[in-house]
Short mmCIF file of N, CA and C in Angstrom, two decimals:
data_model
loop_
_atom_site.label_atom_id
_atom_site.label_comp_id
_atom_site.label_asym_id
_atom_site.label_seq_id
_atom_site.Cartn_x
_atom_site.Cartn_y
_atom_site.Cartn_z
N MET A 564 115.87 93.54 97.82
CA MET A 564 114.71 94.03 98.47
C MET A 564 114.00 95.04 97.59
N ASN A 565 112.69 95.01 97.58
CA ASN A 565 111.95 95.90 96.77
C ASN A 565 111.27 96.98 97.68
N PHE A 566 112.04 98.05 97.91
CA PHE A 566 111.57 99.09 98.77
C PHE A 566 110.38 99.87 98.18
N GLY A 567 110.38 100.00 96.87
CA GLY A 567 109.31 100.79 96.24
C GLY A 567 107.90 100.34 96.60
N LYS A 568 107.72 99.05 96.51
CA LYS A 568 106.35 98.54 96.84
C LYS A 568 106.03 98.70 98.29
N ALA A 569 107.02 98.55 99.12
CA ALA A 569 106.75 98.70 100.60
C ALA A 569 106.47 100.17 100.88
N LEU A 570 107.21 101.14 100.24
CA LEU A 570 106.96 102.50 100.45
C LEU A 570 105.61 102.96 99.97
N LYS A 571 105.22 102.42 98.82
CA LYS A 571 103.92 102.80 98.22
C LYS A 571 102.81 102.23 99.15
N THR A 572 102.95 101.05 99.64
CA THR A 572 101.96 100.49 100.52
C THR A 572 101.82 101.28 101.82
N VAL A 573 102.91 101.70 102.38
CA VAL A 573 102.85 102.49 103.61
C VAL A 573 102.18 103.83 103.32
N ARG A 574 102.55 104.45 102.17
CA ARG A 574 101.95 105.81 101.80
C ARG A 574 100.43 105.62 101.63
N LEU A 575 99.96 104.57 100.99
CA LEU A 575 98.56 104.36 100.70
C LEU A 575 97.85 104.13 102.08
N ILE A 576 98.42 103.30 102.89
CA ILE A 576 97.77 103.08 104.16
C ILE A 576 97.70 104.30 105.07
N LYS A 577 98.69 105.15 104.89
CA LYS A 577 98.65 106.39 105.65
C LYS A 577 97.71 107.43 105.03
N GLY A 578 97.23 107.14 103.88
CA GLY A 578 96.28 108.07 103.16
C GLY A 578 96.95 109.31 102.60
N ILE A 579 98.12 109.19 102.22
CA ILE A 579 98.87 110.30 101.66
C ILE A 579 98.97 110.14 100.14
N SER A 580 98.59 111.21 99.38
CA SER A 580 98.63 111.14 97.99
C SER A 580 100.10 111.16 97.53
N GLN A 581 100.32 110.67 96.27
CA GLN A 581 101.68 110.68 95.74
C GLN A 581 102.22 112.05 95.63
N LYS A 582 101.36 112.94 95.16
CA LYS A 582 101.80 114.35 95.03
C LYS A 582 102.17 114.97 96.38
N GLU A 583 101.33 114.76 97.36
CA GLU A 583 101.63 115.24 98.69
C GLU A 583 102.93 114.64 99.24
N ALA A 584 103.10 113.30 99.12
CA ALA A 584 104.31 112.66 99.55
C ALA A 584 105.57 113.23 98.88
N ALA A 585 105.46 113.46 97.59
CA ALA A 585 106.62 114.07 96.82
C ALA A 585 107.03 115.37 97.41
N GLY A 586 105.99 116.25 97.75
CA GLY A 586 106.26 117.51 98.34
C GLY A 586 106.95 117.41 99.65
N LEU A 587 106.43 116.53 100.49
CA LEU A 587 106.98 116.37 101.80
C LEU A 587 108.44 115.79 101.80
N LEU A 588 108.68 115.01 100.69
CA LEU A 588 110.05 114.47 100.55
C LEU A 588 111.00 115.26 99.78
N HIS A 589 110.47 116.49 99.34
CA HIS A 589 111.26 117.39 98.52
C HIS A 589 111.77 116.75 97.21
N MET A 590 110.89 116.07 96.54
CA MET A 590 111.24 115.45 95.23
C MET A 590 110.04 115.60 94.27
N ASP A 591 110.40 115.47 92.98
CA ASP A 591 109.24 115.64 92.01
C ASP A 591 108.48 114.40 91.92
N ASP A 592 107.22 114.50 91.40
CA ASP A 592 106.30 113.39 91.35
C ASP A 592 106.94 112.17 90.56
N ARG A 593 107.63 112.47 89.50
CA ARG A 593 108.19 111.45 88.66
C ARG A 593 109.21 110.64 89.41
N THR A 594 110.05 111.27 90.19
CA THR A 594 111.02 110.56 91.03
C THR A 594 110.39 109.60 91.98
N LEU A 595 109.35 110.12 92.64
CA LEU A 595 108.61 109.28 93.61
C LEU A 595 107.95 108.09 92.86
N ARG A 596 107.34 108.39 91.71
CA ARG A 596 106.74 107.26 90.93
C ARG A 596 107.82 106.21 90.56
N ASP A 597 108.97 106.63 90.14
CA ASP A 597 110.03 105.70 89.82
C ASP A 597 110.54 104.91 91.03
N ILE A 598 110.60 105.59 92.17
CA ILE A 598 111.00 104.84 93.37
C ILE A 598 109.96 103.80 93.71
N GLU A 599 108.67 104.19 93.72
CA GLU A 599 107.60 103.27 94.11
C GLU A 599 107.47 102.11 93.09
N ALA A 600 107.93 102.30 91.89
CA ALA A 600 107.82 101.30 90.82
C ALA A 600 109.15 100.46 90.85
N ASP A 601 110.06 100.72 91.79
CA ASP A 601 111.32 100.05 91.87
C ASP A 601 112.23 100.21 90.63
N LYS A 602 112.02 101.40 90.04
CA LYS A 602 112.85 101.66 88.80
C LYS A 602 114.08 102.44 89.32
N THR A 603 114.02 103.06 90.44
CA THR A 603 115.15 103.83 91.01
C THR A 603 115.54 103.28 92.41
N ARG A 604 116.83 102.95 92.55
CA ARG A 604 117.27 102.48 93.82
C ARG A 604 117.40 103.59 94.79
N ILE A 605 117.15 103.33 96.10
CA ILE A 605 117.26 104.40 97.07
C ILE A 605 118.26 104.00 98.16
N THR A 606 118.77 104.99 98.82
CA THR A 606 119.80 104.75 99.83
C THR A 606 119.13 104.53 101.23
N ALA A 607 119.92 104.05 102.13
CA ALA A 607 119.40 103.89 103.52
C ALA A 607 118.96 105.24 104.11
N GLU A 608 119.59 106.28 103.75
CA GLU A 608 119.22 107.59 104.25
C GLU A 608 117.86 108.00 103.72
N GLN A 609 117.63 107.65 102.45
CA GLN A 609 116.30 107.95 101.82
C GLN A 609 115.19 107.13 102.49
N VAL A 610 115.47 105.86 102.78
CA VAL A 610 114.48 105.03 103.51
C VAL A 610 114.18 105.67 104.86
N GLU A 611 115.21 106.14 105.51
CA GLU A 611 115.02 106.86 106.80
C GLU A 611 114.12 108.08 106.65
N GLN A 612 114.35 108.84 105.49
CA GLN A 612 113.60 110.03 105.22
C GLN A 612 112.08 109.69 105.02
N PHE A 613 111.87 108.59 104.23
CA PHE A 613 110.45 108.16 104.02
C PHE A 613 109.82 107.79 105.34
N ALA A 614 110.56 107.08 106.16
CA ALA A 614 109.97 106.61 107.43
C ALA A 614 109.59 107.88 108.33
N GLY A 615 110.46 108.91 108.28
CA GLY A 615 110.16 110.12 109.05
C GLY A 615 108.91 110.83 108.53
N VAL A 616 108.81 110.92 107.24
CA VAL A 616 107.69 111.60 106.61
C VAL A 616 106.37 110.82 106.81
N TYR A 617 106.48 109.48 106.73
CA TYR A 617 105.28 108.66 106.88
C TYR A 617 104.92 108.32 108.41
N LEU A 618 105.86 108.75 109.28
CA LEU A 618 105.72 108.53 110.70
C LEU A 618 105.57 107.05 111.07
N VAL A 619 106.49 106.24 110.45
CA VAL A 619 106.54 104.81 110.82
C VAL A 619 107.96 104.52 111.21
N ASP A 620 108.08 103.40 111.92
CA ASP A 620 109.43 102.93 112.27
C ASP A 620 110.12 102.42 111.03
N ILE A 621 111.39 102.71 110.91
CA ILE A 621 112.13 102.31 109.70
C ILE A 621 112.19 100.84 109.55
N THR A 622 112.17 100.07 110.65
CA THR A 622 112.14 98.64 110.51
C THR A 622 110.90 98.09 109.87
N LEU A 623 109.79 98.75 110.00
CA LEU A 623 108.58 98.31 109.29
C LEU A 623 108.81 98.35 107.77
N ILE A 624 109.46 99.37 107.27
CA ILE A 624 109.67 99.44 105.84
C ILE A 624 110.62 98.35 105.42
N TYR A 625 111.67 98.09 106.15
CA TYR A 625 112.60 97.01 105.85
C TYR A 625 111.89 95.67 105.85
N ASP A 626 111.08 95.44 106.91
CA ASP A 626 110.33 94.17 106.98
C ASP A 626 109.41 94.00 105.79
N MET A 627 108.66 95.05 105.51
CA MET A 627 107.69 94.96 104.37
C MET A 627 108.43 94.72 103.06
N ALA A 628 109.63 95.37 102.89
CA ALA A 628 110.38 95.16 101.70
C ALA A 628 110.87 93.70 101.58
N LYS A 629 111.16 93.03 102.68
CA LYS A 629 111.59 91.65 102.63
C LYS A 629 110.40 90.70 102.42
N GLU A 630 109.27 90.96 103.06
CA GLU A 630 108.13 90.12 103.02
C GLU A 630 107.36 90.21 101.72
N GLN A 631 107.30 91.39 101.13
CA GLN A 631 106.61 91.65 99.90
C GLN A 631 105.19 91.04 99.80
N VAL A 632 104.39 91.38 100.83
CA VAL A 632 103.00 90.99 100.75
C VAL A 632 102.31 92.02 99.81
N PRO A 633 101.84 91.59 98.60
CA PRO A 633 101.22 92.52 97.71
C PRO A 633 100.03 93.19 98.28
N LEU A 634 99.94 94.53 97.96
CA LEU A 634 98.84 95.30 98.43
C LEU A 634 97.51 94.74 97.94
N GLN A 635 97.48 94.15 96.77
CA GLN A 635 96.21 93.54 96.25
C GLN A 635 95.75 92.45 97.21
N ASN A 636 96.72 91.70 97.82
CA ASN A 636 96.29 90.62 98.78
C ASN A 636 95.66 91.23 99.98
N ILE A 637 96.21 92.34 100.46
CA ILE A 637 95.62 93.05 101.67
C ILE A 637 94.21 93.57 101.33
N VAL A 638 94.08 94.21 100.12
CA VAL A 638 92.82 94.74 99.69
C VAL A 638 91.80 93.55 99.49
N HIS A 639 92.17 92.45 98.92
CA HIS A 639 91.31 91.35 98.70
C HIS A 639 90.80 90.78 100.10
N GLU A 640 91.75 90.69 101.02
CA GLU A 640 91.37 90.17 102.34
C GLU A 640 90.42 91.08 103.07
N ALA A 641 90.67 92.42 102.85
CA ALA A 641 89.74 93.37 103.49
C ALA A 641 88.36 93.28 102.87
N LYS A 642 88.26 93.16 101.56
CA LYS A 642 87.02 93.02 100.88
C LYS A 642 86.29 91.80 101.27
N ARG A 643 87.04 90.71 101.45
CA ARG A 643 86.47 89.45 101.85
C ARG A 643 85.80 89.61 103.25
N ASP A 644 86.42 90.40 104.11
CA ASP A 644 85.83 90.65 105.48
C ASP A 644 84.89 91.77 105.54
N GLY A 645 84.39 92.28 104.39
CA GLY A 645 83.30 93.27 104.35
C GLY A 645 83.75 94.69 104.35
N ILE A 646 85.03 94.96 104.20
CA ILE A 646 85.51 96.36 104.16
C ILE A 646 85.42 96.88 102.72
N VAL A 647 84.75 97.99 102.54
CA VAL A 647 84.66 98.53 101.19
C VAL A 647 85.98 99.32 100.85
N VAL A 648 86.59 98.89 99.77
CA VAL A 648 87.83 99.55 99.33
C VAL A 648 87.68 99.79 97.86
N ASN A 649 87.76 101.10 97.57
CA ASN A 649 87.73 101.55 96.13
C ASN A 649 89.19 101.67 95.63
N GLN A 650 89.66 100.84 94.78
CA GLN A 650 91.01 100.87 94.33
C GLN A 650 91.35 102.11 93.44
N ASN A 651 90.42 102.86 93.05
CA ASN A 651 90.65 104.05 92.29
C ASN A 651 90.93 105.28 93.23
N GLN A 652 90.77 105.06 94.52
CA GLN A 652 91.02 106.11 95.48
C GLN A 652 92.16 105.63 96.41
N GLU A 653 92.71 106.64 97.17
CA GLU A 653 93.72 106.30 98.11
C GLU A 653 93.08 105.44 99.19
N ILE A 654 93.83 104.46 99.65
CA ILE A 654 93.27 103.56 100.69
C ILE A 654 93.42 104.27 102.02
N GLY A 655 92.32 104.35 102.74
CA GLY A 655 92.36 105.26 103.88
C GLY A 655 92.01 104.61 105.17
N LYS A 656 91.19 105.30 105.92
CA LYS A 656 90.84 104.98 107.28
C LYS A 656 90.22 103.59 107.44
N GLY A 657 89.23 103.23 106.55
CA GLY A 657 88.68 101.96 106.68
C GLY A 657 89.64 100.77 106.62
N LEU A 658 90.61 100.85 105.74
CA LEU A 658 91.59 99.81 105.63
C LEU A 658 92.52 99.77 106.85
N ILE A 659 92.87 100.93 107.33
CA ILE A 659 93.71 101.00 108.52
C ILE A 659 92.97 100.35 109.67
N GLU A 660 91.70 100.71 109.85
CA GLU A 660 90.96 100.09 110.97
C GLU A 660 90.81 98.60 110.78
N TYR A 661 90.70 98.16 109.54
CA TYR A 661 90.66 96.71 109.27
C TYR A 661 91.96 96.03 109.68
N LEU A 662 93.06 96.65 109.27
CA LEU A 662 94.37 96.06 109.58
C LEU A 662 94.61 96.02 111.10
N ILE A 663 94.22 97.04 111.78
CA ILE A 663 94.35 97.07 113.23
C ILE A 663 93.55 95.98 113.88
N SER A 664 92.30 95.76 113.35
CA SER A 664 91.46 94.73 113.94
C SER A 664 92.05 93.33 113.66
N ARG A 665 92.64 93.15 112.49
CA ARG A 665 93.30 91.87 112.14
C ARG A 665 94.50 91.56 113.10
N VAL A 666 95.25 92.63 113.32
CA VAL A 666 96.42 92.52 114.26
C VAL A 666 95.89 92.12 115.67
N GLU A 667 94.82 92.79 116.13
CA GLU A 667 94.30 92.48 117.41
C GLU A 667 93.84 91.07 117.47
N THR A 668 93.14 90.57 116.42
CA THR A 668 92.67 89.23 116.41
C THR A 668 93.83 88.24 116.49
N LEU A 669 94.90 88.49 115.70
CA LEU A 669 96.06 87.63 115.76
C LEU A 669 96.74 87.59 117.12
N GLU A 670 96.80 88.77 117.76
CA GLU A 670 97.42 88.92 119.07
C GLU A 670 96.65 88.06 120.09
N THR A 671 95.28 88.13 119.96
CA THR A 671 94.38 87.34 120.81
C THR A 671 94.67 85.86 120.64
N ARG A 672 94.81 85.45 119.38
CA ARG A 672 95.04 84.04 119.06
C ARG A 672 96.37 83.57 119.63
N ILE A 673 97.37 84.42 119.55
CA ILE A 673 98.68 84.07 120.03
C ILE A 673 98.60 83.92 121.51
N GLN A 674 97.92 84.78 122.21
CA GLN A 674 97.78 84.68 123.68
C GLN A 674 97.11 83.45 124.06
N GLN A 675 96.07 83.04 123.27
CA GLN A 675 95.32 81.83 123.58
C GLN A 675 96.22 80.59 123.42
N LEU A 676 97.00 80.58 122.38
CA LEU A 676 97.92 79.48 122.12
C LEU A 676 99.01 79.40 123.17
N GLU A 677 99.48 80.54 123.68
CA GLU A 677 100.50 80.57 124.74
C GLU A 677 99.96 80.01 126.06
N GLN A 678 98.64 80.22 126.26
CA GLN A 678 98.03 79.72 127.54
C GLN A 678 97.77 78.23 127.51
N ASN A 679 97.72 77.66 126.33
CA ASN A 679 97.39 76.25 126.17
C ASN A 679 98.60 75.39 126.29
#
């Protein structure tokens, strides 16, 4: 599993800078960069710490690490649907709103399929 990419994606979606995250996690910037680049392995306890800092359920991180949907794919899909995403900035509120709307759309489709 590649936890680094999953952790980076969650951090970006939450709108937390790498420097801010490193401070909240009580680690230096280089360590966090290495973790997000999958150059450093992390323990289950560290994954739990990240989940606590990012305020997400730990299973989300495990699921994302298994699925490995590249952030570029999410950004591309958002742009296709008219969301302005500047990849030189942290991905913020607009992308989160987009992802929520996509989830709601998929939930509606699932309900429609279940009714048929």
